Amino acid sequence: MTETFSAAPIIRPLDPGEAFFYMSDLVSCMNFVVFAERRGPLETERIRVALDLLQQENLLLQASIHWTQENGLCFTHAPGPCIELRCHSVTADNWQGCIEQQLSEPFACNAAPLMRCLYLEMPSRSVLALSFHHAIADGRAGTALLRRLLTVIASKTDGSPNTKPTTNPNASPSALPAMADLHPPRFRWAEQPEAAKQLRGTLITDYRRHGPLPAIPWLATEAKGRTPKFIRLNFAPEVTQRLLAAARTHGTSVHGALCAAQLLAQRQLQPGVEATAFFLSCPVDMRPHLEPAPPASPTGLFVSLISATFLIDTDTDFWQLARDIITQTRLQIARGEGHLLFHLFGLDGTPVLPERLPSFQQKTLTSLPNTMVSNVGAIAAVAEDPSVEAISFALCPMPYQTLFTAANSYRDQLVLNVGFDADRLSEANARSLSQHIETLLTRMAVSPSH
């Protein structure tokens, strides 16, 4: 990493969460992509006009990230460059590779803006995708921006290249406060070092509650390359609704079921018959846990991570595991562990200077091996564009993660993009895991008592 310092106007320093994801991205590219699959083509001129309008509305789409001498990592004003639009003709068999390529193409240091747009056209269908640097957006913000983009494209007033946007082009772009500035007083851990130390001890004790984690022989964590891939699992609306009903009947949620299925799938790849402890990590939308709770737009990063170990045996009950996962997650959130995470990495709101990077990289790469499920829930349908059949997202796992499953529903259809790094996890094992997840979820929807 080359030190770079900027004289451009500073918008504000990155908060601990943004700095965490910025430096994590330097360890292993953390771009995420949200994309809409739709019937029929779009007009590229309309996409361009709509992107320009989005950029007018969002300050963080007019920003780059620089190291500064006094303030460390900062968002700096970069209003000149337009959002890049890439257009490709593809087939129904190869469009997914274009999305995967976005997951492996980091944004250059000091680049602006920190979002790209990809338009894929195929006979009678199209895909519209936004690729984000994770420091400026999370899944909820990303899907909100994509819905806004599709709405503007479909609008005859805002989206037409022959008409001017109704939004005042001279209006100031908007930005939300940084996540750390919205932490409730009881969870401002930098101001409560003794309480933070106690919670850290509780958290670590919980991590170790099932003893040491076993090695995962089928994950090549030391591999040097990186090849993002994902496997799509789609569940029809009637299956999705039955899974939702079954989860409620068993006192849990679809998210609990997704996590249980992923942990049980991993168990079938692990050698031996003894009970195995696995580490599960899930991004948490922090908006409901901030004061005041920020909206999804304009774009911003309002996510943290909650992690816990679970003991999986050959006869582990699916629904009991799903309940345990949700109970544990709620307990951890209530204790303020989501607010504590970045503090554990030494990110306490003080300036993040370049010399912090090597120790952060070392700490990150020694993270406990885990599997991740990111669930943004139901995405509201784009009323102005009924041709949109699905909206979903994808992200590549970090080197120490087996899978990164990106989950959401659209028009009552559950969509899972099971992300894996083909340099660390073989395609055969990735398909075995995803097939096991699909089989378990389908079985629980059809015969929920088993």
XYZ file of C-alpha atoms in Angstrom:
450
model
C 0.000 0.000 0.000
C 1.504 3.341 -1.070
C 0.956 6.245 1.287
C -1.018 8.992 -0.416
C -1.975 12.337 0.985
C -4.577 14.663 -0.434
C -5.027 18.407 -0.585
C -8.619 18.016 -1.842
C -11.388 19.426 0.385
C -12.177 17.018 3.211
C -15.800 15.959 3.648
C -15.092 14.168 6.945
C -12.846 11.463 8.390
C -13.954 7.857 7.941
C -15.635 6.554 11.076
C -14.410 3.255 12.630
C -16.792 1.095 10.562
C -15.874 2.765 7.289
C -12.168 2.542 8.141
C -12.588 -1.161 8.997
C -14.125 -1.935 5.615
C -11.672 0.301 3.747
C -8.651 -1.477 5.244
C -10.308 -4.893 4.927
C -10.694 -4.134 1.234
C -6.913 -3.680 1.021
C -6.514 -7.165 2.519
C -9.011 -8.774 0.117
C -11.354 -6.935 -2.246
C -14.707 -6.444 -0.520
C -16.701 -4.977 -3.413
C -20.307 -6.025 -3.332
C -22.683 -5.983 -6.277
C -26.452 -5.491 -6.268
C -28.226 -6.416 -9.479
C -31.678 -6.536 -11.029
C -32.743 -9.188 -13.524
C -35.501 -8.063 -15.833
C -37.451 -8.820 -18.986
C -36.551 -6.754 -22.015
C -33.790 -4.195 -22.633
C -33.108 -0.755 -21.150
C -32.033 2.371 -22.997
C -28.432 3.161 -22.140
C -29.082 6.896 -22.512
C -31.689 6.693 -19.766
C -29.279 4.744 -17.535
C -26.675 7.480 -17.992
C -29.089 10.290 -17.100
C -30.369 8.366 -14.086
C -26.810 7.732 -12.832
C -26.061 11.434 -13.088
C -29.135 12.171 -10.988
C -28.126 9.626 -8.340
C -24.724 11.238 -8.171
C -26.321 14.674 -7.674
C -28.338 13.279 -4.782
C -25.580 11.404 -2.878
C -22.506 13.127 -1.502
C -20.615 9.848 -1.065
C -20.984 9.270 -4.820
C -18.922 12.437 -5.248
C -16.134 11.341 -2.927
C -12.817 9.543 -2.907
C -10.901 8.167 0.087
C -7.442 9.475 0.949
C -4.981 9.294 3.781
C -4.492 12.821 5.165
C -1.634 14.067 7.301
C -3.762 15.331 10.189
C -7.041 13.409 10.003
C -5.966 9.994 8.694
C -8.435 8.248 6.406
C -10.895 10.798 5.024
C -13.606 11.190 2.455
C -12.484 13.981 0.157
C -14.620 15.912 -2.287
C -14.295 14.657 -5.887
C -17.345 15.971 -7.785
C -15.867 15.830 -11.280
C -15.747 12.164 -12.402
C -19.044 10.591 -13.478
C -20.194 7.141 -12.412
C -18.724 4.677 -14.886
C -21.248 2.805 -17.036
C -20.100 -0.412 -18.694
C -22.347 -2.073 -21.259
C -21.933 -5.620 -22.564
C -23.864 -8.019 -24.752
C -24.034 -11.396 -23.020
C -25.903 -14.670 -23.154
C -28.154 -16.342 -20.616
C -25.265 -18.726 -19.884
C -22.444 -16.260 -19.250
C -23.850 -13.059 -17.728
C -23.090 -14.208 -14.201
C -19.351 -14.147 -14.980
C -19.569 -10.380 -15.528
C -20.952 -9.965 -12.000
C -18.213 -12.197 -10.596
C -15.606 -10.088 -12.389
C -16.882 -7.015 -10.530
C -16.238 -8.808 -7.248
C -12.561 -9.189 -8.108
C -11.895 -5.700 -9.487
C -11.000 -3.349 -6.626
C -11.495 0.376 -6.877
C -8.119 2.043 -7.398
C -6.640 3.985 -4.500
C -8.013 7.544 -4.477
C -10.600 6.581 -7.112
C -13.858 8.492 -7.487
C -16.675 7.761 -7.541
C -16.696 4.594 -5.461
C -19.536 2.961 -7.385
C -19.706 1.518 -10.918
C -22.696 0.558 -13.055
C -22.856 -2.487 -15.299
C -25.530 -3.066 -17.925
C -25.785 -6.544 -19.446
C -28.059 -7.132 -22.412
C -29.117 -10.488 -23.786
C -31.892 -11.549 -26.124
C -35.191 -10.457 -24.519
C -33.593 -9.897 -21.079
C -31.221 -7.560 -19.258
C -29.323 -7.203 -15.979
C -28.554 -3.870 -14.329
C -25.883 -3.944 -11.612
C -24.202 -1.526 -9.228
C -20.784 -2.362 -7.782
C -19.823 -0.584 -4.542
C -16.743 0.011 -2.476
C -17.972 -1.341 0.851
C -16.851 1.770 2.763
C -19.677 3.846 1.233
C -22.594 1.419 1.317
C -24.078 -1.747 2.771
C -26.611 -4.156 1.317
C -29.631 -2.148 2.366
C -28.224 1.124 1.015
C -27.075 -0.586 -2.184
C -30.456 -2.109 -2.947
C -32.152 1.225 -2.173
C -29.881 2.944 -4.702
C -30.584 0.289 -7.321
C -34.340 0.645 -6.792
C -33.968 4.416 -7.115
C -31.952 3.983 -10.320
C -34.572 1.681 -11.854
C -37.358 4.056 -10.812
C -35.659 7.058 -12.419
C -34.940 5.094 -15.618
C -38.618 4.139 -15.841
C -39.836 7.676 -15.122
C -40.822 9.676 -18.171
C -39.870 12.910 -16.429
C -36.710 12.024 -14.522
C -35.334 9.276 -16.701
C -35.725 10.459 -20.264
C -32.559 11.707 -21.947
C -34.710 14.322 -23.666
C -35.949 15.916 -20.461
C -34.149 17.553 -17.588
C -34.290 15.889 -14.161
C -36.930 17.375 -11.900
C -34.405 17.489 -9.068
C -32.565 20.811 -8.913
C -29.122 20.110 -10.416
C -27.671 22.886 -8.267
C -28.993 21.435 -5.012
C -26.433 20.208 -2.496
C -25.967 16.433 -2.452
C -27.037 14.718 0.769
C -25.105 12.599 3.224
C -26.111 10.897 6.464
C -24.157 11.223 9.713
C -21.423 8.660 10.294
C -22.588 5.490 12.066
C -20.342 6.100 15.097
C -21.980 9.491 15.664
C -25.343 7.753 16.108
C -24.293 5.192 18.718
C -26.514 5.511 21.798
C -24.578 6.776 24.851
C -24.620 3.357 26.595
C -22.772 1.811 23.636
C -20.117 4.491 23.071
C -17.394 2.081 24.081
C -14.437 4.419 23.499
C -15.809 6.515 26.351
C -16.206 3.472 28.637
C -12.906 1.557 28.504
C -13.618 -0.637 31.538
C -17.099 -1.626 30.332
C -15.687 -2.271 26.853
C -13.016 -4.526 28.359
C -15.648 -6.517 30.265
C -17.807 -6.975 27.168
C -14.760 -8.050 25.179
C -14.119 -10.726 27.830
C -17.723 -11.917 27.612
C -17.532 -12.037 23.826
C -14.296 -14.076 23.819
C -15.675 -16.467 26.443
C -18.677 -17.061 24.209
C -16.405 -17.665 21.215
C -14.639 -20.395 23.197
C -17.760 -21.936 24.711
C -17.456 -25.113 22.614
C -13.684 -25.409 22.825
C -11.164 -24.771 20.058
C -12.395 -24.636 16.506
C -11.245 -27.545 14.347
C -9.229 -27.107 11.186
C -11.217 -26.952 7.958
C -9.171 -29.182 5.666
C -11.279 -28.409 2.598
C -10.568 -24.634 2.749
C -7.180 -23.553 1.334
C -6.793 -20.445 3.501
C -3.152 -19.925 2.456
C -3.887 -19.713 -1.278
C -2.431 -16.578 -2.873
C -4.855 -16.069 -5.747
C -8.507 -15.093 -5.664
C -11.339 -16.156 -7.979
C -14.809 -14.998 -6.852
C -17.712 -17.222 -7.876
C -21.278 -17.627 -6.746
C -23.994 -20.246 -7.072
C -27.567 -19.039 -7.356
C -30.373 -20.719 -5.439
C -33.934 -19.566 -6.163
C -36.951 -20.636 -4.133
C -40.374 -20.192 -5.694
C -42.820 -17.933 -3.836
C -44.881 -20.857 -2.547
C -41.759 -22.554 -1.137
C -40.547 -19.256 0.346
C -43.908 -18.663 2.030
C -43.993 -22.178 3.451
C -40.446 -21.776 4.802
C -41.435 -18.473 6.419
C -44.509 -20.061 8.000
C -42.499 -23.051 9.226
C -39.870 -20.787 10.794
C -42.546 -18.837 12.647
C -44.214 -22.032 13.822
C -40.877 -23.172 15.255
C -40.184 -19.878 17.034
C -37.450 -18.612 14.754
C -36.995 -16.787 11.446
C -35.977 -17.450 7.858
C -32.583 -15.978 8.736
C -32.181 -18.560 11.502
C -33.121 -21.280 9.023
C -30.595 -20.037 6.457
C -27.805 -20.037 9.022
C -28.767 -23.471 10.345
C -28.784 -24.904 6.827
C -25.329 -23.470 6.091
C -23.808 -24.827 9.311
C -25.358 -28.267 8.794
C -24.108 -28.283 5.199
C -20.571 -27.620 6.426
C -20.802 -30.487 8.887
C -21.315 -33.000 6.078
C -17.985 -31.980 4.505
C -16.052 -32.201 7.774
C -14.214 -35.507 8.423
C -15.067 -37.606 11.478
C -18.340 -38.223 13.291
C -17.790 -36.263 16.505
C -19.619 -33.002 17.247
C -17.913 -30.061 15.547
C -17.861 -26.399 16.567
C -18.290 -23.964 13.696
C -17.981 -20.192 13.726
C -20.865 -18.275 12.150
C -20.665 -14.601 11.267
C -23.525 -12.391 10.091
C -23.645 -8.743 9.063
C -26.191 -6.823 11.127
C -28.083 -3.782 9.901
C -27.304 -1.319 12.693
C -29.935 1.264 11.731
C -32.527 0.050 14.291
C -29.823 0.197 16.984
C -28.765 3.811 16.367
C -30.213 7.059 17.695
C -31.839 8.381 15.654
C -32.231 5.454 13.249
C -30.987 6.589 9.817
C -32.845 5.801 6.563
C -31.497 3.666 3.707
C -30.882 6.730 1.515
C -28.710 8.644 0.843
C -26.055 5.979 0.742
C -23.916 5.152 3.760
C -22.404 2.280 5.748
C -24.506 1.219 8.736
C -23.559 -2.397 9.268
C -21.569 -4.403 11.803
C -20.797 -8.096 12.300
C -22.057 -10.523 14.942
C -20.234 -13.844 15.345
C -20.730 -16.927 17.506
C -19.790 -20.597 17.703
C -22.309 -23.419 17.426
C -21.804 -27.116 18.098
C -23.026 -29.259 15.212
C -23.548 -33.001 15.540
C -24.799 -35.588 13.077
C -28.180 -35.516 14.820
C -28.449 -31.763 15.480
C -32.085 -30.684 15.208
C -32.557 -28.143 12.423
C -35.161 -25.959 14.101
C -33.496 -26.027 17.504
C -30.281 -24.831 15.869
C -32.199 -22.095 14.023
C -33.732 -20.962 17.337
C -30.354 -21.013 19.093
C -28.807 -18.858 16.368
C -31.499 -16.177 16.604
C -31.477 -16.208 20.427
C -27.696 -15.817 20.500
C -27.718 -13.078 17.851
C -30.346 -11.052 19.713
C -28.420 -11.431 22.969
C -25.222 -10.170 21.360
C -26.910 -7.203 19.737
C -28.600 -6.284 23.033
C -25.201 -6.356 24.778
C -23.843 -3.864 22.253
C -21.419 -6.212 20.470
C -22.312 -4.715 17.097
C -21.264 -1.322 18.424
C -18.083 -2.826 19.906
C -16.718 -4.715 16.871
C -14.610 -1.994 15.314
C -13.257 -0.934 18.720
C -11.824 -4.477 19.031
C -9.642 -3.693 16.005
C -8.291 -0.538 17.646
C -10.597 1.733 15.665
C -11.833 4.097 18.348
C -12.473 7.293 16.388
C -8.924 8.617 16.522
C -7.275 9.394 13.150
C -6.439 6.250 11.167
C -2.944 6.896 9.784
C -1.206 4.608 7.249
C 1.015 3.000 9.879
C -2.108 1.353 11.316
C -2.540 -0.781 8.208
C 0.082 -3.560 8.751
C -1.191 -4.493 12.221
C -4.793 -4.352 10.991
C -3.948 -6.652 8.087
C -2.236 -9.126 10.401
C -5.156 -9.145 12.847
C -7.675 -9.548 10.019
C -5.889 -12.475 8.385
C -5.697 -14.297 11.719
C -9.483 -14.074 12.162
C -11.162 -17.320 13.179
C -12.304 -19.343 10.152
C -16.001 -18.776 9.713
C -18.929 -19.017 7.377
C -21.104 -15.991 6.673
C -24.775 -15.357 5.925
C -25.845 -11.829 4.976
C -29.609 -11.400 4.786
C -31.103 -8.028 3.801
C -34.658 -9.377 3.965
C -37.478 -8.430 1.632
C -36.669 -5.855 -1.037
C -39.701 -3.811 -2.052
C -40.745 -4.279 -5.666
C -39.969 -1.471 -8.107
C -43.524 -0.390 -8.884
C -42.448 1.765 -11.832
C -40.672 -1.151 -13.530
C -42.789 -4.326 -13.397
C -40.319 -6.006 -15.764
C -37.921 -6.479 -12.829
C -38.187 -10.143 -11.827
C -35.471 -10.295 -9.170
C -33.091 -8.073 -7.227
C -30.247 -9.684 -5.289
C -26.614 -9.123 -4.311
C -23.292 -10.927 -4.065
C -19.919 -10.665 -2.312
C -16.797 -12.837 -2.264
C -15.726 -14.396 1.068
C -12.606 -13.195 2.853
C -9.657 -15.656 2.775
C -10.673 -17.167 6.137
C -14.349 -17.688 5.183
C -15.822 -20.793 3.588
C -18.907 -19.160 2.046
C -20.544 -15.760 1.839
C -24.243 -16.354 1.264
C -26.096 -13.202 0.207
C -29.808 -13.638 0.884
C -32.934 -11.617 0.231
C -36.416 -11.949 -1.195
C -38.061 -10.121 -4.076
C -41.713 -10.533 -5.013
C -41.940 -13.300 -2.385
C -39.114 -15.282 -4.011
C -36.133 -16.136 -1.793
C -32.828 -15.685 -3.636
C -29.478 -16.942 -2.310
C -26.221 -16.088 -4.045
C -23.772 -18.506 -2.418
C -20.403 -16.813 -2.862
C -17.100 -18.678 -2.697
C -13.465 -18.184 -3.667
C -12.598 -20.878 -6.198
C -8.897 -20.602 -5.259
C -9.717 -21.665 -1.696
C -12.823 -23.796 -2.032
C -13.165 -26.280 -4.881
C -16.144 -25.929 -7.185
C -17.166 -29.476 -6.289
C -17.245 -28.674 -2.571
C -19.018 -25.355 -3.201
C -21.708 -27.184 -5.167
C -21.988 -29.852 -2.497
C -22.508 -27.184 0.167
C -25.035 -25.211 -1.871
C -26.983 -28.344 -2.828
C -27.145 -29.379 0.807
C -28.404 -25.915 1.783
C -31.049 -26.046 -0.949
C -32.159 -29.559 0.007
C -32.441 -28.720 3.696
C -34.413 -25.514 3.148
C -36.763 -27.166 0.671
C -37.317 -30.101 2.997
C -38.053 -27.804 5.937
C -40.558 -25.889 3.835
C -42.304 -29.056 2.657
C -42.023 -31.156 5.860
C -41.263 -28.582 8.570
C -41.587 -30.975 11.483
C -38.575 -33.054 10.418
